[in-house]
Every structure is written in structure tokens, then in C-alpha cells.
Amino acid sequence: MSKTIAAVATGPAAGPIGIIRVSGPQTLAIVDTIFTPQGGGALSERPNRLLTYGALHSRDGKVIDHCLCCVMHAPNSYTGEDMAEIQCHGSPAVLSETLSALFAKGAVQAEPGEFTRRAFLAGKMDLSGAEAVHDLVTAVTTQAAENAAAQLDGVVGTHIFEIRQQLVDLVAEFLAVVDYPDEEIDSHLFDSACEILHRATSELYDMAETYERGRILREGIPCAILGRPNAGKSSLLNALAGVDRAIVTNIPGTTRDVIEETIRIGAVVLRLYDTAGLRDTQDPVEKMGIDRAMKQAQASSLILAVFDSSDHISDDDLMVIARTHGKRTIAVLNKSDLPSELDVQNIQRHFDYVVSVSAKTGEGLKELYDLIPKVVGMDGMSFDGSTITNARQAAALVRAAERCEEAFVAAQLGMTPDAIVMDAEGAIAALGEITGQTVRDDIVSTIFSKFCVGK
């Protein structure tokens, strides 16, 4: 890279510490002009990664802060280039003036994700590792951070490299046979190919199948709360959220619009949507709320169907049962603090998961918390980086597995080597998209455009 880039790596709000990163061929020369180590000398002459205290200067040479700075000499840096990191006070004025000084000396504003993109292009990490950086920055649970950190360490990339290399070696062997068409093909070559391709197909499909859980880990799961009026939907939302987020009254139809709240239950981020009570009504505004409730239920991956356990099943309850058919649903029998009048066995005939709670007293909420990860397939899940959280990677894994499967069938049938090679090469190309070996430039640009500036 010919340009030297700079950007603020910390958030936009004022804080006790602000960090500015610089990377590129002119980094050391530029930083030496705006930072003077205490005791004299040049920062560029200090040991790698040694934090040095000194004076930070504006573009006109005035001291604007006393802070810490360190340099990282190429290739032993995040980007593989000469880098510097200025750790100054987090005043927006100090950060802005420092950037202005860097730009005046020849640096340019870094684009979103440009530091990590340079790291990828320098071979410091593969593309799956670069995407893990974004996952780590945006992780909202400890488990999501653990999974991303493991992927940054190369859990996904290393496995993909191994499978890809096996396929490359297989293709090389078959191409050697193609070069000598008059020689008889050793049956052992087909047996070995079948073994490699069968194992690769199985492993790739297994990796791709983790994406559904990985998507939940990364994005959370939309969850609609459905029920008839006064079943306690809003009370349940408030109890789960720990705050009075929704208005609660004994007047039917109080909730007219969808109310959203996000909570964390272990590894699961639950995006809760409190909806209008389902019933047959002539009120046009309430009808609009019910229509929105239906749309939200359709779009949700989990439904909490709330029933009033202190009352008998009504026609409105039957509407709730009908609307949740075929959806991943937990039946929540609310108001367990009151005498029960509900036909629980009837509810159990319609739902695989049933839990009794009292949104008023909190009774049964722990059981609901424990049940949700199980219902969405997140209980007992390991966060060692083996869970795919990226849709692009999951799609490439499926394509690679399909091509491996087709090559396996061709090898089993003893088809001509070129048929096996064609499908195996297709799998190799798909796997290269994950690691970045065969990915298009426009895809790379799109990936890094989602990063924040300074990372």
C-alpha cells in the first residue's frame, strides 16, 4: 500500500482515553514530527510495542496533550506495515486536532475496515479471520465473543485450508493420469479419491449446518409474544426485560402497536415483540394492531404464546393456537399465582413446550429462561469457533460440499478423471472464497465496507 492511513479507533463520544492508529510506509516519519518522547530522541527509534510517554503536538507545533505512543515495525504489526498507536486523552478536540496534524504531514483518512483489509492482503490473516474481527467487535454476548476470538485464531480457516489442500492433491494426481491417457488407471486412485471426497463432503455439510445456530448467536432471534387480550403479554415482556417497557392495564386492547425490547438469555439474544391481543374486534385501530401482530408472528423465529391460566380457554385462545401452528413456540401459562381454571392438558396437546409462570411474582421465569436456549437449539453448544456465523461462508461451504459430493459419485462410478477433476476444482474454488484465496475483489470490498473506521 502506497498511502499512509490514520483513523480514530475508539468511539465518537468523549472518554478518558482515545486511540488513533496509523499505518503505512510513512508512519514512522510522520509520527516523529508530532510526538516528542520525554527525555528526547525519536519515537521511531524506540523498541517495538514499547509504550512511550511524551508530548503530542498539533499541526502548528503546539503541545495539545501529554500521552502515550508506541510504534510497531513491519512486518511485526497488525497490518504487516509500519504502524503507530497514539493513546491520548479522549477529548474530541484532542482527537480531531491530532488527526489534522497527521493529515497535514501526509497521512490520509482510513476507510472503514482498511486496517484489517491491509492485514488480510499482507497475509496476516485469512478472510475468515478478518470476518471474525468484525464479529468480535459487534459481539453482544460473551459466547459470541468467544466464538469469534477462536475463529480469529484460525479455527475455521485452518480446517478449510486442510480440506482444500487434500482436494488440490487429489486433483494433481488425477491430472497426472490425464497427461498419460494410454496408461491404465490404478483402481487404488479411485478408492483413495472416494475416501477423501466422502470425508470432505461430510465435514463441509457438518460445518454448514452450524450456521443456523451461528446466525442466532450473532444476530439474535426475533420472538413474538402472542395471546388474547389481558393474558399478560405486556406483563411478561416487562418481567423478562426487567423494566416497565409496556403499559399494563386490565382494559382489553391496551396494546395497539408492536413494542420491541432486546434481552440476553445466556448465549441467546432475544428480540422480544409485544403485540396486540388477538380477538375478533370491530375497532379499526385495534384491527390494524392485530394485523401487525400477525405479520410479526410470521416473521419471528420463536413465539411465546401466552395463556391466562386463571381462566378457561376461549375462542380468542383458539385463534392464538391456530396462528402458532407450525411455528417454533413455547406456551406460557401466565398468572400461576392465581387459582388455575385452564385445561392444561388441552394446551399440551397443541404445544411441545409448556411452562407456567407468574409475570407478577416472577415465579417460573427461570424455567422459561432455561427452556428458551433448548427450544432454539443453543443448549449445550460449544463456542470454540466451530460455529459458522457468516452467511457468505455458509453458502460457500454448501457449494463446496455439493461439488465434493458430485465428485464422489463420479469416482464411485469410475467415470473419466476429468469429470472428477471438474467437480473437485469447483469445490476448491468455493473453499477459496472462504479463506480469500479465490474471492473476487468486489466481494472483499463489500466485506470490509461493513467494518467501522479505525478497525
PDB file of C-alpha atoms in Angstrom, residues 219-408:
ATOM      1  CA  GLU A 219     -27.926 -11.683  15.220  1.00  0.00           C
ATOM      2  CA  GLY A 220     -30.218 -12.854  17.997  1.00  0.00           C
ATOM      3  CA  ILE A 221     -33.646 -14.356  17.463  1.00  0.00           C
ATOM      4  CA  PRO A 222     -36.879 -12.416  16.802  1.00  0.00           C
ATOM      5  CA  CYS A 223     -39.524 -13.561  19.271  1.00  0.00           C
ATOM      6  CA  ALA A 224     -43.186 -12.512  19.136  1.00  0.00           C
ATOM      7  CA  ILE A 225     -45.362 -12.583  22.242  1.00  0.00           C
ATOM      8  CA  LEU A 226     -48.874 -13.602  21.179  1.00  0.00           C
ATOM      9  CA  GLY A 227     -52.031 -14.051  23.179  1.00  0.00           C
ATOM     10  CA  ARG A 228     -55.556 -12.868  23.671  1.00  0.00           C
ATOM     11  CA  PRO A 229     -56.190  -9.506  25.369  1.00  0.00           C
ATOM     12  CA  ASN A 230     -55.353  -9.438  29.102  1.00  0.00           C
ATOM     13  CA  ALA A 231     -53.487 -12.751  29.008  1.00  0.00           C
ATOM     14  CA  GLY A 232     -50.476 -10.897  30.400  1.00  0.00           C
ATOM     15  CA  LYS A 233     -48.324 -10.377  27.299  1.00  0.00           C
ATOM     16  CA  SER A 234     -47.134  -6.907  28.271  1.00  0.00           C
ATOM     17  CA  SER A 235     -46.576  -8.012  31.856  1.00  0.00           C
ATOM     18  CA  LEU A 236     -44.439 -10.883  30.566  1.00  0.00           C
ATOM     19  CA  LEU A 237     -42.411  -8.503  28.379  1.00  0.00           C
ATOM     20  CA  ASN A 238     -41.804  -6.240  31.375  1.00  0.00           C
ATOM     21  CA  ALA A 239     -40.856  -9.187  33.581  1.00  0.00           C
ATOM     22  CA  LEU A 240     -38.409 -10.580  31.026  1.00  0.00           C
ATOM     23  CA  ALA A 241     -36.903  -7.165  30.306  1.00  0.00           C
ATOM     24  CA  GLY A 242     -36.700  -6.210  33.974  1.00  0.00           C
ATOM     25  CA  VAL A 243     -38.270  -2.808  33.287  1.00  0.00           C
ATOM     26  CA  ASP A 244     -41.777  -1.421  32.748  1.00  0.00           C
ATOM     27  CA  ARG A 245     -41.387  -1.242  28.975  1.00  0.00           C
ATOM     28  CA  ALA A 246     -45.053  -1.760  28.055  1.00  0.00           C
ATOM     29  CA  ILE A 247     -48.203  -0.203  29.524  1.00  0.00           C
ATOM     30  CA  VAL A 248     -50.179  -2.723  31.555  1.00  0.00           C
ATOM     31  CA  THR A 249     -53.905  -2.268  32.340  1.00  0.00           C
ATOM     32  CA  ASN A 250     -56.942  -4.513  32.745  1.00  0.00           C
ATOM     33  CA  ILE A 251     -58.561  -2.812  29.758  1.00  0.00           C
ATOM     34  CA  PRO A 252     -58.643  -5.159  26.723  1.00  0.00           C
ATOM     35  CA  GLY A 253     -56.886  -3.793  23.649  1.00  0.00           C
ATOM     36  CA  THR A 254     -54.430  -1.528  25.510  1.00  0.00           C
ATOM     37  CA  THR A 255     -51.543  -2.625  23.305  1.00  0.00           C
ATOM     38  CA  ARG A 256     -52.248  -1.365  19.774  1.00  0.00           C
ATOM     39  CA  ASP A 257     -48.765  -1.453  18.217  1.00  0.00           C
ATOM     40  CA  VAL A 258     -45.735  -3.727  18.345  1.00  0.00           C
ATOM     41  CA  ILE A 259     -43.336  -2.917  21.205  1.00  0.00           C
ATOM     42  CA  GLU A 260     -39.764  -4.155  20.914  1.00  0.00           C
ATOM     43  CA  GLU A 261     -37.259  -4.975  23.658  1.00  0.00           C
ATOM     44  CA  THR A 262     -33.945  -6.857  23.496  1.00  0.00           C
ATOM     45  CA  ILE A 263     -32.784  -9.151  26.307  1.00  0.00           C
ATOM     46  CA  ARG A 264     -29.974 -11.650  26.728  1.00  0.00           C
ATOM     47  CA  ILE A 265     -30.546 -15.175  27.989  1.00  0.00           C
ATOM     48  CA  GLY A 266     -27.170 -16.890  28.197  1.00  0.00           C
ATOM     49  CA  ALA A 267     -25.842 -17.129  24.647  1.00  0.00           C
ATOM     50  CA  VAL A 268     -29.187 -16.090  23.154  1.00  0.00           C
ATOM     51  CA  VAL A 269     -30.063 -12.511  22.304  1.00  0.00           C
ATOM     52  CA  LEU A 270     -33.854 -12.395  22.250  1.00  0.00           C
ATOM     53  CA  ARG A 271     -35.544  -9.587  20.333  1.00  0.00           C
ATOM     54  CA  LEU A 272     -38.945  -9.555  22.015  1.00  0.00           C
ATOM     55  CA  TYR A 273     -42.031  -8.096  20.333  1.00  0.00           C
ATOM     56  CA  ASP A 274     -45.106  -7.439  22.445  1.00  0.00           C
ATOM     57  CA  THR A 275     -48.145  -7.450  20.174  1.00  0.00           C
ATOM     58  CA  ALA A 276     -51.806  -6.525  20.205  1.00  0.00           C
ATOM     59  CA  GLY A 277     -54.135  -9.090  21.771  1.00  0.00           C
ATOM     60  CA  LEU A 278     -55.740 -11.441  19.274  1.00  0.00           C
ATOM     61  CA  ARG A 279     -59.517 -11.279  19.217  1.00  0.00           C
ATOM     62  CA  ASP A 280     -62.438 -10.595  16.919  1.00  0.00           C
ATOM     63  CA  THR A 281     -62.959  -6.832  17.070  1.00  0.00           C
ATOM     64  CA  GLN A 282     -64.682  -4.096  15.069  1.00  0.00           C
ATOM     65  CA  ASP A 283     -62.315  -1.362  16.249  1.00  0.00           C
ATOM     66  CA  PRO A 284     -60.363  -0.341  13.091  1.00  0.00           C
ATOM     67  CA  VAL A 285     -57.298   0.783  15.071  1.00  0.00           C
ATOM     68  CA  GLU A 286     -57.217  -2.422  17.103  1.00  0.00           C
ATOM     69  CA  LYS A 287     -57.619  -4.415  13.878  1.00  0.00           C
ATOM     70  CA  MET A 288     -54.525  -2.717  12.500  1.00  0.00           C
ATOM     71  CA  GLY A 289     -52.629  -3.719  15.645  1.00  0.00           C
ATOM     72  CA  ILE A 290     -53.784  -7.319  15.287  1.00  0.00           C
ATOM     73  CA  ASP A 291     -52.698  -7.367  11.637  1.00  0.00           C
ATOM     74  CA  ARG A 292     -49.270  -6.156  12.706  1.00  0.00           C
ATOM     75  CA  ALA A 293     -49.178  -8.848  15.379  1.00  0.00           C
ATOM     76  CA  MET A 294     -49.831 -11.492  12.745  1.00  0.00           C
ATOM     77  CA  LYS A 295     -47.080 -10.151  10.493  1.00  0.00           C
ATOM     78  CA  GLN A 296     -44.631 -10.062  13.394  1.00  0.00           C
ATOM     79  CA  ALA A 297     -45.507 -13.630  14.354  1.00  0.00           C
ATOM     80  CA  GLN A 298     -44.920 -14.749  10.778  1.00  0.00           C
ATOM     81  CA  ALA A 299     -41.508 -13.048  10.713  1.00  0.00           C
ATOM     82  CA  SER A 300     -40.403 -14.352  14.117  1.00  0.00           C
ATOM     83  CA  SER A 301     -38.293 -17.458  14.707  1.00  0.00           C
ATOM     84  CA  LEU A 302     -39.808 -18.083  18.137  1.00  0.00           C
ATOM     85  CA  ILE A 303     -43.243 -17.374  19.588  1.00  0.00           C
ATOM     86  CA  LEU A 304     -44.216 -17.111  23.225  1.00  0.00           C
ATOM     87  CA  ALA A 305     -47.929 -17.974  23.184  1.00  0.00           C
ATOM     88  CA  VAL A 306     -49.366 -16.553  26.404  1.00  0.00           C
ATOM     89  CA  PHE A 307     -52.483 -18.045  28.022  1.00  0.00           C
ATOM     90  CA  ASP A 308     -54.311 -16.889  31.149  1.00  0.00           C
ATOM     91  CA  SER A 309     -54.139 -19.917  33.441  1.00  0.00           C
ATOM     92  CA  SER A 310     -56.786 -18.374  35.746  1.00  0.00           C
ATOM     93  CA  ASP A 311     -59.451 -18.586  33.024  1.00  0.00           C
ATOM     94  CA  HIS A 312     -60.959 -21.178  30.689  1.00  0.00           C
ATOM     95  CA  ILE A 313     -59.836 -21.495  27.069  1.00  0.00           C
ATOM     96  CA  SER A 314     -61.717 -19.010  24.907  1.00  0.00           C
ATOM     97  CA  ASP A 315     -62.295 -18.622  21.181  1.00  0.00           C
ATOM     98  CA  ASP A 316     -59.544 -15.991  21.210  1.00  0.00           C
ATOM     99  CA  ASP A 317     -57.160 -18.570  22.722  1.00  0.00           C
ATOM    100  CA  LEU A 318     -58.077 -20.969  19.920  1.00  0.00           C
ATOM    101  CA  MET A 319     -57.146 -18.218  17.463  1.00  0.00           C
ATOM    102  CA  VAL A 320     -53.714 -17.996  19.139  1.00  0.00           C
ATOM    103  CA  ILE A 321     -53.281 -21.772  18.874  1.00  0.00           C
ATOM    104  CA  ALA A 322     -54.195 -21.693  15.186  1.00  0.00           C
ATOM    105  CA  ARG A 323     -51.832 -18.794  14.419  1.00  0.00           C
ATOM    106  CA  THR A 324     -48.853 -20.548  16.038  1.00  0.00           C
ATOM    107  CA  HIS A 325     -49.326 -23.847  14.214  1.00  0.00           C
ATOM    108  CA  GLY A 326     -46.122 -24.967  12.551  1.00  0.00           C
ATOM    109  CA  LYS A 327     -44.045 -22.306  14.321  1.00  0.00           C
ATOM    110  CA  ARG A 328     -41.395 -22.870  16.992  1.00  0.00           C
ATOM    111  CA  THR A 329     -43.492 -21.996  20.040  1.00  0.00           C
ATOM    112  CA  ILE A 330     -43.429 -22.079  23.825  1.00  0.00           C
ATOM    113  CA  ALA A 331     -46.827 -21.998  25.516  1.00  0.00           C
ATOM    114  CA  VAL A 332     -46.554 -19.711  28.536  1.00  0.00           C
ATOM    115  CA  LEU A 333     -49.312 -20.272  31.096  1.00  0.00           C
ATOM    116  CA  ASN A 334     -49.346 -16.935  32.883  1.00  0.00           C
ATOM    117  CA  LYS A 335     -50.895 -15.895  36.229  1.00  0.00           C
ATOM    118  CA  SER A 336     -49.771 -19.024  38.050  1.00  0.00           C
ATOM    119  CA  ASP A 337     -50.181 -17.017  41.285  1.00  0.00           C
ATOM    120  CA  LEU A 338     -53.982 -17.266  40.827  1.00  0.00           C
ATOM    121  CA  PRO A 339     -56.205 -20.372  41.101  1.00  0.00           C
ATOM    122  CA  SER A 340     -55.999 -22.380  37.875  1.00  0.00           C
ATOM    123  CA  GLU A 341     -59.043 -22.757  35.614  1.00  0.00           C
ATOM    124  CA  LEU A 342     -57.182 -23.612  32.382  1.00  0.00           C
ATOM    125  CA  ASP A 343     -57.379 -27.039  30.754  1.00  0.00           C
ATOM    126  CA  VAL A 344     -53.608 -27.602  30.742  1.00  0.00           C
ATOM    127  CA  GLN A 345     -53.865 -30.991  29.031  1.00  0.00           C
ATOM    128  CA  ASN A 346     -55.637 -29.356  26.111  1.00  0.00           C
ATOM    129  CA  ILE A 347     -52.768 -26.858  25.783  1.00  0.00           C
ATOM    130  CA  GLN A 348     -50.186 -29.647  25.987  1.00  0.00           C
ATOM    131  CA  ARG A 349     -51.854 -31.406  23.053  1.00  0.00           C
ATOM    132  CA  HIS A 350     -51.008 -28.428  20.846  1.00  0.00           C
ATOM    133  CA  PHE A 351     -47.532 -27.462  22.085  1.00  0.00           C
ATOM    134  CA  ASP A 352     -44.314 -29.390  22.655  1.00  0.00           C
ATOM    135  CA  TYR A 353     -43.093 -26.889  25.236  1.00  0.00           C
ATOM    136  CA  VAL A 354     -45.287 -25.598  28.061  1.00  0.00           C
ATOM    137  CA  VAL A 355     -44.205 -23.603  31.112  1.00  0.00           C
ATOM    138  CA  SER A 356     -46.189 -21.999  33.931  1.00  0.00           C
ATOM    139  CA  VAL A 357     -45.158 -18.538  35.105  1.00  0.00           C
ATOM    140  CA  SER A 358     -46.368 -15.549  37.013  1.00  0.00           C
ATOM    141  CA  ALA A 359     -45.246 -12.340  35.355  1.00  0.00           C
ATOM    142  CA  LYS A 360     -46.429 -10.573  38.515  1.00  0.00           C
ATOM    143  CA  THR A 361     -44.337 -12.511  41.068  1.00  0.00           C
ATOM    144  CA  GLY A 362     -41.581 -13.865  38.819  1.00  0.00           C
ATOM    145  CA  GLU A 363     -42.459 -17.480  39.590  1.00  0.00           C
ATOM    146  CA  GLY A 364     -41.465 -19.809  36.732  1.00  0.00           C
ATOM    147  CA  LEU A 365     -39.399 -17.221  34.835  1.00  0.00           C
ATOM    148  CA  LYS A 366     -36.181 -19.156  35.495  1.00  0.00           C
ATOM    149  CA  GLU A 367     -37.761 -22.248  33.942  1.00  0.00           C
ATOM    150  CA  LEU A 368     -38.684 -20.140  30.906  1.00  0.00           C
ATOM    151  CA  TYR A 369     -35.131 -18.736  30.719  1.00  0.00           C
ATOM    152  CA  ASP A 370     -33.721 -22.275  30.807  1.00  0.00           C
ATOM    153  CA  LEU A 371     -36.185 -23.527  28.202  1.00  0.00           C
ATOM    154  CA  ILE A 372     -35.598 -20.880  25.528  1.00  0.00           C
ATOM    155  CA  PRO A 373     -31.982 -21.913  24.624  1.00  0.00           C
ATOM    156  CA  LYS A 374     -33.154 -25.527  24.396  1.00  0.00           C
ATOM    157  CA  VAL A 375     -36.030 -24.692  22.060  1.00  0.00           C
ATOM    158  CA  VAL A 376     -33.820 -22.672  19.698  1.00  0.00           C
ATOM    159  CA  GLY A 377     -31.067 -25.327  19.706  1.00  0.00           C
ATOM    160  CA  MET A 378     -28.486 -23.385  21.706  1.00  0.00           C
ATOM    161  CA  ASP A 379     -28.261 -25.504  24.857  1.00  0.00           C
ATOM    162  CA  GLY A 380     -25.017 -27.429  25.282  1.00  0.00           C
ATOM    163  CA  MET A 381     -23.477 -25.504  22.389  1.00  0.00           C
ATOM    164  CA  SER A 382     -19.704 -25.057  22.345  1.00  0.00           C
ATOM    165  CA  PHE A 383     -18.203 -21.681  21.462  1.00  0.00           C
ATOM    166  CA  ASP A 384     -14.828 -22.876  20.214  1.00  0.00           C
ATOM    167  CA  GLY A 385     -15.048 -21.183  16.814  1.00  0.00           C
ATOM    168  CA  SER A 386     -16.530 -24.199  15.043  1.00  0.00           C
ATOM    169  CA  THR A 387     -19.928 -22.500  14.732  1.00  0.00           C
ATOM    170  CA  ILE A 388     -20.294 -20.650  11.434  1.00  0.00           C
ATOM    171  CA  THR A 389     -21.867 -17.222  11.981  1.00  0.00           C
ATOM    172  CA  ASN A 390     -21.415 -15.835   8.476  1.00  0.00           C
ATOM    173  CA  ALA A 391     -23.984 -16.364   5.700  1.00  0.00           C
ATOM    174  CA  ARG A 392     -21.384 -15.946   2.960  1.00  0.00           C
ATOM    175  CA  GLN A 393     -19.197 -18.640   4.459  1.00  0.00           C
ATOM    176  CA  ALA A 394     -22.161 -20.974   4.987  1.00  0.00           C
ATOM    177  CA  ALA A 395     -23.246 -20.634   1.339  1.00  0.00           C
ATOM    178  CA  ALA A 396     -19.700 -21.334   0.120  1.00  0.00           C
ATOM    179  CA  LEU A 397     -19.495 -24.405   2.370  1.00  0.00           C
ATOM    180  CA  VAL A 398     -22.711 -25.792   0.888  1.00  0.00           C
ATOM    181  CA  ARG A 399     -21.459 -25.219  -2.663  1.00  0.00           C
ATOM    182  CA  ALA A 400     -18.161 -26.905  -1.846  1.00  0.00           C
ATOM    183  CA  ALA A 401     -19.932 -29.855  -0.214  1.00  0.00           C
ATOM    184  CA  GLU A 402     -22.232 -30.301  -3.214  1.00  0.00           C
ATOM    185  CA  ARG A 403     -19.297 -30.324  -5.641  1.00  0.00           C
ATOM    186  CA  CYS A 404     -17.409 -32.781  -3.440  1.00  0.00           C
ATOM    187  CA  GLU A 405     -20.496 -34.991  -3.383  1.00  0.00           C
ATOM    188  CA  GLU A 406     -20.747 -34.908  -7.174  1.00  0.00           C
ATOM    189  CA  ALA A 407     -17.045 -35.735  -7.492  1.00  0.00           C
ATOM    190  CA  PHE A 408     -17.518 -38.607  -5.021  1.00  0.00           C
TER     191      PHE A 408
END
